[in-house]
Amino acid sequence: PYTVRVIRLLIESGVEVHLTVSTMGRRLLFEESNISTVDAESFQVDKNLLIVHNDKDLGSSIASGSFLHDGMIIVPCSSNSMGAIASGLTNTLVQRAAAVTLKERRILVLAHRESPLSTIDVDNLAKLSHAGALIAPLSPGFYMQPKTIEDLVDFMAGKLVDLVGVHHDLPVRWC
């Protein structure tokens, strides 16, 4: 649900979204959101603003430092992906694009999904934070007094979109 909401928020704001989904991410999209095909129709968004890249295509445009972008969000980010990125592994397009984002000193947001954290997870999070990544655990706040699961999802999706500087009108800020 976080992935779907973030993609929709970005596209509703007119942002061109380049999407790659790991093998496990595809499974989670199906199990958690009943999405079996990764395309604009499945996400119910403008097909002109969603560009899908194969996670096995390490030669994709988003794997290059010359691909200019305003930021990358990995949502959700598993401990497995986090560990690979922290170790500098680039076996998938998600990992390669994240490594390039860090190398180019662009915004990389990791929306970590797992709990509890092992010491290895904490070390990897610290390593990535020192490398410039923004760590945004998927831990919604309750000070906005959410009434539905969608309110909780919106809280985190709004926070993630804020971190890459994209405007939205969700009522998720304390002000």
Short mmCIF file of N, CA and C in Angstrom, two decimals:
data_model
loop_
_atom_site.label_atom_id
_atom_site.label_comp_id
_atom_site.label_asym_id
_atom_site.label_seq_id
_atom_site.Cartn_x
_atom_site.Cartn_y
_atom_site.Cartn_z
N PRO A 1 0.80 -1.22 0.00
CA PRO A 1 0.00 0.00 0.00
C PRO A 1 0.84 1.28 0.00
N TYR A 2 1.99 1.27 0.70
CA TYR A 2 2.85 2.45 0.70
C TYR A 2 3.38 2.74 -0.71
N THR A 3 3.82 1.70 -1.38
CA THR A 3 4.35 1.85 -2.74
C THR A 3 3.31 2.45 -3.67
N VAL A 4 2.13 1.88 -3.65
CA VAL A 4 1.05 2.33 -4.52
C VAL A 4 0.73 3.79 -4.24
N ARG A 5 0.61 4.14 -2.98
CA ARG A 5 0.24 5.52 -2.61
C ARG A 5 1.33 6.51 -3.00
N VAL A 6 2.59 6.16 -2.77
CA VAL A 6 3.68 7.06 -3.15
C VAL A 6 3.69 7.29 -4.65
N ILE A 7 3.55 6.23 -5.43
CA ILE A 7 3.54 6.37 -6.90
C ILE A 7 2.38 7.27 -7.32
N ARG A 8 1.22 7.04 -6.77
CA ARG A 8 0.06 7.86 -7.14
C ARG A 8 0.26 9.32 -6.75
N LEU A 9 0.79 9.57 -5.55
CA LEU A 9 1.03 10.95 -5.11
C LEU A 9 2.00 11.67 -6.05
N LEU A 10 3.08 10.99 -6.40
CA LEU A 10 4.07 11.60 -7.29
C LEU A 10 3.45 11.93 -8.64
N ILE A 11 2.73 10.99 -9.19
CA ILE A 11 2.16 11.19 -10.52
C ILE A 11 1.04 12.23 -10.48
N GLU A 12 0.24 12.24 -9.41
CA GLU A 12 -0.78 13.29 -9.27
C GLU A 12 -0.15 14.67 -9.22
N SER A 13 1.10 14.75 -8.76
CA SER A 13 1.81 16.02 -8.70
C SER A 13 2.55 16.33 -10.00
N GLY A 14 2.36 15.48 -11.01
CA GLY A 14 2.97 15.72 -12.32
C GLY A 14 4.41 15.25 -12.44
N VAL A 15 4.86 14.43 -11.50
CA VAL A 15 6.24 13.94 -11.50
C VAL A 15 6.34 12.71 -12.41
N GLU A 16 7.36 12.70 -13.27
CA GLU A 16 7.65 11.51 -14.07
C GLU A 16 8.33 10.52 -13.14
N VAL A 17 7.76 9.33 -13.02
CA VAL A 17 8.25 8.31 -12.11
C VAL A 17 8.91 7.20 -12.90
N HIS A 18 10.15 6.90 -12.54
CA HIS A 18 10.87 5.76 -13.10
C HIS A 18 10.84 4.68 -12.03
N LEU A 19 10.24 3.56 -12.37
CA LEU A 19 9.98 2.50 -11.39
C LEU A 19 10.69 1.22 -11.76
N THR A 20 11.36 0.65 -10.78
CA THR A 20 11.85 -0.72 -10.92
C THR A 20 11.44 -1.45 -9.66
N VAL A 21 11.07 -2.69 -9.81
CA VAL A 21 10.56 -3.48 -8.70
C VAL A 21 11.36 -4.78 -8.62
N SER A 22 11.88 -5.06 -7.44
CA SER A 22 12.63 -6.30 -7.23
C SER A 22 11.70 -7.50 -7.34
N THR A 23 12.28 -8.67 -7.41
CA THR A 23 11.50 -9.91 -7.46
C THR A 23 10.60 -10.02 -6.24
N MET A 24 11.16 -9.79 -5.06
CA MET A 24 10.35 -9.87 -3.84
C MET A 24 9.33 -8.73 -3.80
N GLY A 25 9.69 -7.56 -4.33
CA GLY A 25 8.75 -6.44 -4.41
C GLY A 25 7.53 -6.79 -5.24
N ARG A 26 7.76 -7.50 -6.35
CA ARG A 26 6.62 -7.93 -7.18
C ARG A 26 5.71 -8.87 -6.39
N ARG A 27 6.31 -9.75 -5.65
CA ARG A 27 5.52 -10.67 -4.84
C ARG A 27 4.69 -9.89 -3.81
N LEU A 28 5.33 -8.92 -3.15
CA LEU A 28 4.62 -8.13 -2.15
C LEU A 28 3.51 -7.29 -2.76
N LEU A 29 3.75 -6.73 -3.95
CA LEU A 29 2.69 -5.97 -4.62
C LEU A 29 1.46 -6.84 -4.83
N PHE A 30 1.69 -8.10 -5.19
CA PHE A 30 0.57 -9.01 -5.40
C PHE A 30 -0.08 -9.38 -4.07
N GLU A 31 0.75 -9.80 -3.10
CA GLU A 31 0.20 -10.27 -1.83
C GLU A 31 -0.47 -9.17 -1.02
N GLU A 32 0.07 -7.95 -1.08
CA GLU A 32 -0.44 -6.87 -0.23
C GLU A 32 -1.39 -5.92 -0.94
N SER A 33 -1.31 -5.85 -2.28
CA SER A 33 -2.15 -4.89 -3.01
C SER A 33 -2.86 -5.51 -4.21
N ASN A 34 -2.72 -6.82 -4.38
CA ASN A 34 -3.37 -7.54 -5.48
C ASN A 34 -2.97 -7.00 -6.87
N ILE A 35 -1.73 -6.52 -6.97
CA ILE A 35 -1.20 -6.03 -8.25
C ILE A 35 -0.31 -7.12 -8.83
N SER A 36 -0.70 -7.66 -9.99
CA SER A 36 0.06 -8.75 -10.58
C SER A 36 0.93 -8.30 -11.75
N THR A 37 0.64 -7.15 -12.32
CA THR A 37 1.41 -6.62 -13.44
C THR A 37 1.88 -5.22 -13.08
N VAL A 38 3.17 -4.97 -13.26
CA VAL A 38 3.72 -3.66 -12.92
C VAL A 38 3.64 -2.76 -14.15
N ASP A 39 2.54 -1.98 -14.19
CA ASP A 39 2.34 -1.02 -15.27
C ASP A 39 1.40 0.08 -14.80
N ALA A 40 1.24 1.10 -15.63
CA ALA A 40 0.42 2.25 -15.26
C ALA A 40 -1.02 1.86 -14.97
N GLU A 41 -1.55 0.94 -15.75
CA GLU A 41 -2.94 0.51 -15.56
C GLU A 41 -3.12 -0.12 -14.18
N SER A 42 -2.18 -0.96 -13.77
CA SER A 42 -2.28 -1.62 -12.46
C SER A 42 -2.25 -0.61 -11.32
N PHE A 43 -1.46 0.46 -11.49
CA PHE A 43 -1.36 1.49 -10.45
C PHE A 43 -2.43 2.57 -10.62
N GLN A 44 -3.19 2.50 -11.71
CA GLN A 44 -4.25 3.46 -12.02
C GLN A 44 -3.69 4.88 -12.09
N VAL A 45 -2.62 5.02 -12.90
CA VAL A 45 -1.97 6.32 -13.06
C VAL A 45 -1.76 6.62 -14.55
N ASP A 46 -1.37 7.84 -14.84
CA ASP A 46 -1.10 8.30 -16.20
C ASP A 46 0.07 7.52 -16.79
N LYS A 47 -0.18 6.81 -17.89
CA LYS A 47 0.85 5.97 -18.50
C LYS A 47 2.01 6.78 -19.07
N ASN A 48 1.79 8.08 -19.30
CA ASN A 48 2.87 8.92 -19.81
C ASN A 48 3.84 9.35 -18.73
N LEU A 49 3.47 9.17 -17.45
CA LEU A 49 4.32 9.59 -16.35
C LEU A 49 4.95 8.43 -15.59
N LEU A 50 4.61 7.19 -15.93
CA LEU A 50 5.19 6.04 -15.25
C LEU A 50 6.02 5.24 -16.25
N ILE A 51 7.33 5.23 -16.03
CA ILE A 51 8.25 4.47 -16.88
C ILE A 51 8.77 3.31 -16.04
N VAL A 52 8.49 2.10 -16.49
CA VAL A 52 8.86 0.89 -15.75
C VAL A 52 10.15 0.32 -16.34
N HIS A 53 11.11 0.03 -15.46
CA HIS A 53 12.40 -0.56 -15.86
C HIS A 53 12.51 -1.96 -15.27
N ASN A 54 13.06 -2.88 -16.03
CA ASN A 54 13.29 -4.25 -15.57
C ASN A 54 14.41 -4.25 -14.55
N ASP A 55 14.17 -4.87 -13.40
CA ASP A 55 15.17 -4.88 -12.32
C ASP A 55 16.44 -5.64 -12.69
N LYS A 56 16.39 -6.42 -13.75
CA LYS A 56 17.59 -7.15 -14.19
C LYS A 56 18.40 -6.36 -15.21
N ASP A 57 17.88 -5.24 -15.68
CA ASP A 57 18.54 -4.43 -16.71
C ASP A 57 19.48 -3.41 -16.09
N LEU A 58 20.70 -3.84 -15.80
CA LEU A 58 21.68 -2.96 -15.17
C LEU A 58 22.19 -1.89 -16.14
N GLY A 59 21.83 -1.99 -17.41
CA GLY A 59 22.19 -0.98 -18.39
C GLY A 59 21.10 0.05 -18.60
N SER A 60 20.05 -0.01 -17.80
CA SER A 60 18.94 0.93 -17.90
C SER A 60 19.42 2.35 -17.63
N SER A 61 18.69 3.32 -18.15
CA SER A 61 19.07 4.73 -17.98
C SER A 61 19.23 5.12 -16.52
N ILE A 62 18.39 4.60 -15.62
CA ILE A 62 18.44 5.01 -14.22
C ILE A 62 19.65 4.43 -13.48
N ALA A 63 20.43 3.58 -14.16
CA ALA A 63 21.64 3.02 -13.56
C ALA A 63 22.86 3.91 -13.82
N SER A 64 22.65 5.03 -14.49
CA SER A 64 23.76 5.90 -14.87
C SER A 64 23.75 7.20 -14.09
N GLY A 65 24.92 7.68 -13.73
CA GLY A 65 25.04 8.97 -13.07
C GLY A 65 24.61 10.11 -13.95
N SER A 66 24.60 9.90 -15.26
CA SER A 66 24.17 10.97 -16.16
C SER A 66 22.65 11.09 -16.24
N PHE A 67 21.93 10.15 -15.61
CA PHE A 67 20.48 10.25 -15.53
C PHE A 67 20.15 11.21 -14.40
N LEU A 68 19.66 12.39 -14.76
CA LEU A 68 19.36 13.41 -13.76
C LEU A 68 17.99 13.17 -13.13
N HIS A 69 17.94 13.25 -11.83
CA HIS A 69 16.67 13.09 -11.12
C HIS A 69 16.72 13.84 -9.80
N ASP A 70 15.56 14.03 -9.23
CA ASP A 70 15.45 14.79 -7.98
C ASP A 70 15.53 13.92 -6.74
N GLY A 71 15.54 12.62 -6.90
CA GLY A 71 15.63 11.74 -5.75
C GLY A 71 15.10 10.36 -6.05
N MET A 72 15.46 9.44 -5.19
CA MET A 72 15.04 8.04 -5.31
C MET A 72 14.46 7.60 -3.98
N ILE A 73 13.32 6.95 -4.05
CA ILE A 73 12.69 6.39 -2.85
C ILE A 73 12.61 4.88 -3.03
N ILE A 74 13.11 4.15 -2.06
CA ILE A 74 12.93 2.70 -2.06
C ILE A 74 11.87 2.41 -1.00
N VAL A 75 10.68 2.03 -1.50
CA VAL A 75 9.56 1.81 -0.61
C VAL A 75 8.78 0.58 -1.05
N PRO A 76 8.69 -0.42 -0.22
CA PRO A 76 9.40 -0.56 1.03
C PRO A 76 10.83 -1.03 0.78
N CYS A 77 11.70 -0.77 1.74
CA CYS A 77 13.09 -1.22 1.64
C CYS A 77 13.30 -2.35 2.64
N SER A 78 13.58 -3.52 2.14
CA SER A 78 13.81 -4.68 3.01
C SER A 78 15.21 -4.61 3.60
N SER A 79 15.44 -5.39 4.63
CA SER A 79 16.79 -5.50 5.20
C SER A 79 17.75 -6.08 4.17
N ASN A 80 17.25 -6.94 3.30
CA ASN A 80 18.09 -7.53 2.26
C ASN A 80 18.59 -6.45 1.29
N SER A 81 17.68 -5.63 0.78
CA SER A 81 18.09 -4.55 -0.13
C SER A 81 18.98 -3.56 0.59
N MET A 82 18.61 -3.20 1.80
CA MET A 82 19.41 -2.26 2.58
C MET A 82 20.83 -2.78 2.78
N GLY A 83 20.97 -4.05 3.12
CA GLY A 83 22.29 -4.65 3.33
C GLY A 83 23.12 -4.66 2.06
N ALA A 84 22.47 -4.98 0.94
CA ALA A 84 23.18 -5.00 -0.34
C ALA A 84 23.67 -3.59 -0.70
N ILE A 85 22.81 -2.60 -0.53
CA ILE A 85 23.19 -1.22 -0.86
C ILE A 85 24.30 -0.75 0.08
N ALA A 86 24.18 -1.05 1.36
CA ALA A 86 25.21 -0.65 2.33
C ALA A 86 26.55 -1.29 2.02
N SER A 87 26.53 -2.47 1.42
CA SER A 87 27.76 -3.19 1.08
C SER A 87 28.30 -2.82 -0.29
N GLY A 88 27.59 -1.99 -1.01
CA GLY A 88 28.04 -1.60 -2.34
C GLY A 88 27.74 -2.62 -3.42
N LEU A 89 26.85 -3.57 -3.14
CA LEU A 89 26.50 -4.57 -4.15
C LEU A 89 25.55 -3.95 -5.17
N THR A 90 25.72 -4.33 -6.42
CA THR A 90 24.86 -3.79 -7.47
C THR A 90 24.43 -4.91 -8.41
N ASN A 91 23.77 -5.91 -7.85
CA ASN A 91 23.33 -7.07 -8.62
C ASN A 91 21.97 -6.87 -9.27
N THR A 92 21.23 -5.85 -8.84
CA THR A 92 19.91 -5.56 -9.40
C THR A 92 19.87 -4.08 -9.78
N LEU A 93 18.87 -3.70 -10.55
CA LEU A 93 18.74 -2.30 -10.92
C LEU A 93 18.41 -1.43 -9.71
N VAL A 94 17.60 -1.93 -8.79
CA VAL A 94 17.32 -1.17 -7.57
C VAL A 94 18.63 -0.85 -6.85
N GLN A 95 19.48 -1.86 -6.68
CA GLN A 95 20.75 -1.67 -5.98
C GLN A 95 21.67 -0.73 -6.75
N ARG A 96 21.77 -0.91 -8.05
CA ARG A 96 22.64 -0.08 -8.88
C ARG A 96 22.18 1.37 -8.89
N ALA A 97 20.89 1.60 -9.07
CA ALA A 97 20.36 2.96 -9.07
C ALA A 97 20.58 3.64 -7.72
N ALA A 98 20.44 2.88 -6.63
CA ALA A 98 20.68 3.44 -5.29
C ALA A 98 22.16 3.80 -5.12
N ALA A 99 23.05 2.92 -5.57
CA ALA A 99 24.49 3.19 -5.46
C ALA A 99 24.86 4.44 -6.24
N VAL A 100 24.31 4.58 -7.43
CA VAL A 100 24.59 5.75 -8.27
C VAL A 100 24.00 7.01 -7.62
N THR A 101 22.82 6.90 -7.05
CA THR A 101 22.20 8.04 -6.37
C THR A 101 23.10 8.53 -5.24
N LEU A 102 23.62 7.62 -4.45
CA LEU A 102 24.54 8.00 -3.37
C LEU A 102 25.83 8.60 -3.93
N LYS A 103 26.38 7.97 -4.94
CA LYS A 103 27.62 8.44 -5.56
C LYS A 103 27.49 9.85 -6.08
N GLU A 104 26.34 10.16 -6.66
CA GLU A 104 26.09 11.48 -7.24
C GLU A 104 25.60 12.48 -6.20
N ARG A 105 25.50 12.05 -4.94
CA ARG A 105 25.05 12.90 -3.84
C ARG A 105 23.64 13.45 -4.05
N ARG A 106 22.79 12.58 -4.60
CA ARG A 106 21.39 12.92 -4.76
C ARG A 106 20.60 12.33 -3.59
N ILE A 107 19.35 12.69 -3.49
CA ILE A 107 18.52 12.22 -2.39
C ILE A 107 18.17 10.75 -2.58
N LEU A 108 18.49 9.94 -1.57
CA LEU A 108 18.09 8.54 -1.53
C LEU A 108 17.33 8.33 -0.24
N VAL A 109 16.06 7.97 -0.35
CA VAL A 109 15.21 7.72 0.81
C VAL A 109 14.96 6.23 0.91
N LEU A 110 15.27 5.68 2.07
CA LEU A 110 15.04 4.25 2.32
C LEU A 110 13.92 4.12 3.34
N ALA A 111 12.80 3.60 2.90
CA ALA A 111 11.63 3.40 3.77
C ALA A 111 11.68 1.96 4.28
N HIS A 112 12.43 1.77 5.34
CA HIS A 112 12.66 0.42 5.87
C HIS A 112 11.37 -0.14 6.46
N ARG A 113 11.12 -1.44 6.18
CA ARG A 113 9.83 -2.02 6.52
C ARG A 113 9.87 -3.06 7.64
N GLU A 114 11.04 -3.44 8.10
CA GLU A 114 11.10 -4.60 8.98
C GLU A 114 11.28 -4.23 10.45
N SER A 115 10.81 -5.11 11.33
CA SER A 115 10.93 -4.92 12.76
C SER A 115 10.84 -6.28 13.43
N PRO A 116 11.61 -6.55 14.43
CA PRO A 116 12.63 -5.69 15.02
C PRO A 116 13.89 -5.64 14.15
N LEU A 117 14.79 -4.75 14.52
CA LEU A 117 16.05 -4.62 13.80
C LEU A 117 17.13 -5.44 14.47
N SER A 118 17.93 -6.09 13.66
CA SER A 118 19.10 -6.78 14.19
C SER A 118 20.24 -5.77 14.30
N THR A 119 21.30 -6.13 14.97
CA THR A 119 22.47 -5.26 15.05
C THR A 119 23.04 -5.02 13.66
N ILE A 120 22.96 -6.02 12.81
CA ILE A 120 23.43 -5.87 11.42
C ILE A 120 22.59 -4.81 10.71
N ASP A 121 21.26 -4.83 10.90
CA ASP A 121 20.39 -3.82 10.31
C ASP A 121 20.76 -2.42 10.80
N VAL A 122 20.96 -2.28 12.10
CA VAL A 122 21.31 -0.98 12.68
C VAL A 122 22.63 -0.49 12.10
N ASP A 123 23.62 -1.39 11.99
CA ASP A 123 24.90 -1.00 11.40
C ASP A 123 24.73 -0.58 9.94
N ASN A 124 23.92 -1.31 9.18
CA ASN A 124 23.69 -0.96 7.78
C ASN A 124 22.96 0.38 7.65
N LEU A 125 21.97 0.61 8.52
CA LEU A 125 21.27 1.89 8.50
C LEU A 125 22.23 3.04 8.80
N ALA A 126 23.11 2.84 9.79
CA ALA A 126 24.09 3.88 10.13
C ALA A 126 25.05 4.11 8.97
N LYS A 127 25.51 3.04 8.37
CA LYS A 127 26.43 3.15 7.24
C LYS A 127 25.79 3.94 6.09
N LEU A 128 24.54 3.63 5.80
CA LEU A 128 23.83 4.32 4.72
C LEU A 128 23.54 5.77 5.08
N SER A 129 23.22 6.03 6.32
CA SER A 129 23.00 7.40 6.76
C SER A 129 24.29 8.22 6.62
N HIS A 130 25.41 7.65 7.01
CA HIS A 130 26.70 8.33 6.85
C HIS A 130 27.04 8.56 5.38
N ALA A 131 26.55 7.69 4.51
CA ALA A 131 26.79 7.83 3.07
C ALA A 131 25.85 8.85 2.43
N GLY A 132 24.88 9.34 3.21
CA GLY A 132 23.98 10.37 2.69
C GLY A 132 22.53 9.97 2.51
N ALA A 133 22.21 8.71 2.74
CA ALA A 133 20.82 8.27 2.59
C ALA A 133 19.96 8.82 3.72
N LEU A 134 18.71 9.07 3.40
CA LEU A 134 17.73 9.45 4.41
C LEU A 134 16.98 8.19 4.81
N ILE A 135 16.96 7.88 6.09
CA ILE A 135 16.31 6.68 6.58
C ILE A 135 14.94 7.07 7.11
N ALA A 136 13.90 6.48 6.54
CA ALA A 136 12.52 6.80 6.92
C ALA A 136 11.77 5.51 7.21
N PRO A 137 11.93 4.97 8.42
CA PRO A 137 11.22 3.74 8.75
C PRO A 137 9.71 3.91 8.56
N LEU A 138 9.07 2.87 8.11
CA LEU A 138 7.62 2.92 7.89
C LEU A 138 6.90 2.80 9.23
N SER A 139 6.97 3.89 9.98
CA SER A 139 6.39 3.98 11.32
C SER A 139 5.46 5.18 11.37
N PRO A 140 4.20 5.01 11.02
CA PRO A 140 3.30 6.17 10.98
C PRO A 140 3.07 6.76 12.36
N GLY A 141 2.89 8.08 12.37
CA GLY A 141 2.58 8.78 13.61
C GLY A 141 1.09 8.75 13.90
N PHE A 142 0.77 8.96 15.14
CA PHE A 142 -0.63 8.94 15.55
C PHE A 142 -1.13 10.30 16.02
N TYR A 143 -0.26 11.34 15.97
CA TYR A 143 -0.67 12.65 16.45
C TYR A 143 -1.70 13.30 15.55
N MET A 144 -1.88 12.81 14.34
CA MET A 144 -2.92 13.32 13.45
C MET A 144 -4.25 12.58 13.68
N GLN A 145 -4.26 11.69 14.65
CA GLN A 145 -5.43 10.90 15.02
C GLN A 145 -6.05 10.18 13.83
N PRO A 146 -5.29 9.25 13.22
CA PRO A 146 -5.80 8.52 12.06
C PRO A 146 -7.03 7.69 12.43
N LYS A 147 -7.93 7.59 11.45
CA LYS A 147 -9.17 6.82 11.66
C LYS A 147 -9.18 5.53 10.84
N THR A 148 -8.36 5.49 9.79
CA THR A 148 -8.37 4.34 8.89
C THR A 148 -6.94 3.91 8.57
N ILE A 149 -6.82 2.73 7.99
CA ILE A 149 -5.51 2.27 7.52
C ILE A 149 -5.00 3.22 6.44
N GLU A 150 -5.90 3.72 5.61
CA GLU A 150 -5.50 4.66 4.56
C GLU A 150 -4.89 5.92 5.16
N ASP A 151 -5.39 6.38 6.30
CA ASP A 151 -4.81 7.54 6.98
C ASP A 151 -3.37 7.24 7.39
N LEU A 152 -3.12 6.04 7.88
CA LEU A 152 -1.76 5.65 8.28
C LEU A 152 -0.84 5.57 7.07
N VAL A 153 -1.34 5.00 5.98
CA VAL A 153 -0.56 4.91 4.74
C VAL A 153 -0.28 6.32 4.22
N ASP A 154 -1.29 7.18 4.22
CA ASP A 154 -1.10 8.56 3.75
C ASP A 154 -0.05 9.30 4.58
N PHE A 155 -0.04 9.07 5.88
CA PHE A 155 0.94 9.72 6.74
C PHE A 155 2.36 9.43 6.25
N MET A 156 2.65 8.16 6.03
CA MET A 156 4.00 7.78 5.60
C MET A 156 4.26 8.17 4.14
N ALA A 157 3.29 7.97 3.27
CA ALA A 157 3.47 8.34 1.86
C ALA A 157 3.73 9.84 1.74
N GLY A 158 2.98 10.65 2.49
CA GLY A 158 3.19 12.09 2.48
C GLY A 158 4.58 12.45 2.97
N LYS A 159 5.05 11.79 4.01
CA LYS A 159 6.39 12.04 4.54
C LYS A 159 7.45 11.70 3.49
N LEU A 160 7.29 10.56 2.82
CA LEU A 160 8.28 10.14 1.81
C LEU A 160 8.32 11.11 0.63
N VAL A 161 7.17 11.55 0.19
CA VAL A 161 7.10 12.50 -0.92
C VAL A 161 7.68 13.86 -0.50
N ASP A 162 7.41 14.26 0.74
CA ASP A 162 8.03 15.49 1.27
C ASP A 162 9.55 15.42 1.19
N LEU A 163 10.11 14.27 1.50
CA LEU A 163 11.57 14.13 1.55
C LEU A 163 12.24 14.33 0.20
N VAL A 164 11.50 14.15 -0.88
CA VAL A 164 12.08 14.42 -2.21
C VAL A 164 11.54 15.74 -2.78
N GLY A 165 10.91 16.54 -1.92
CA GLY A 165 10.52 17.89 -2.29
C GLY A 165 9.33 18.02 -3.21
N VAL A 166 8.43 17.05 -3.17
CA VAL A 166 7.25 17.10 -4.03
C VAL A 166 6.05 17.55 -3.21
N HIS A 167 5.34 18.56 -3.72
CA HIS A 167 4.18 19.11 -3.03
C HIS A 167 3.00 18.13 -3.07
N HIS A 168 2.28 18.10 -1.98
CA HIS A 168 1.01 17.36 -1.90
C HIS A 168 0.14 18.05 -0.88
N ASP A 169 -1.13 17.71 -0.87
CA ASP A 169 -2.09 18.35 0.03
C ASP A 169 -2.61 17.40 1.11
N LEU A 170 -1.92 16.31 1.36
CA LEU A 170 -2.38 15.40 2.40
C LEU A 170 -2.24 16.09 3.76
N PRO A 171 -3.20 15.89 4.63
CA PRO A 171 -3.14 16.52 5.97
C PRO A 171 -2.26 15.70 6.92
N VAL A 172 -0.96 15.72 6.68
CA VAL A 172 -0.06 14.85 7.45
C VAL A 172 1.03 15.63 8.21
N ARG A 173 0.97 16.94 8.14
CA ARG A 173 1.99 17.74 8.82
C ARG A 173 1.41 18.38 10.08
N TRP A 174 2.24 18.49 11.09
CA TRP A 174 1.84 19.13 12.33
C TRP A 174 2.05 20.62 12.15
N CYS A 175 0.97 21.37 11.95
CA CYS A 175 1.08 22.83 11.82
C CYS A 175 -0.25 23.50 12.06
#
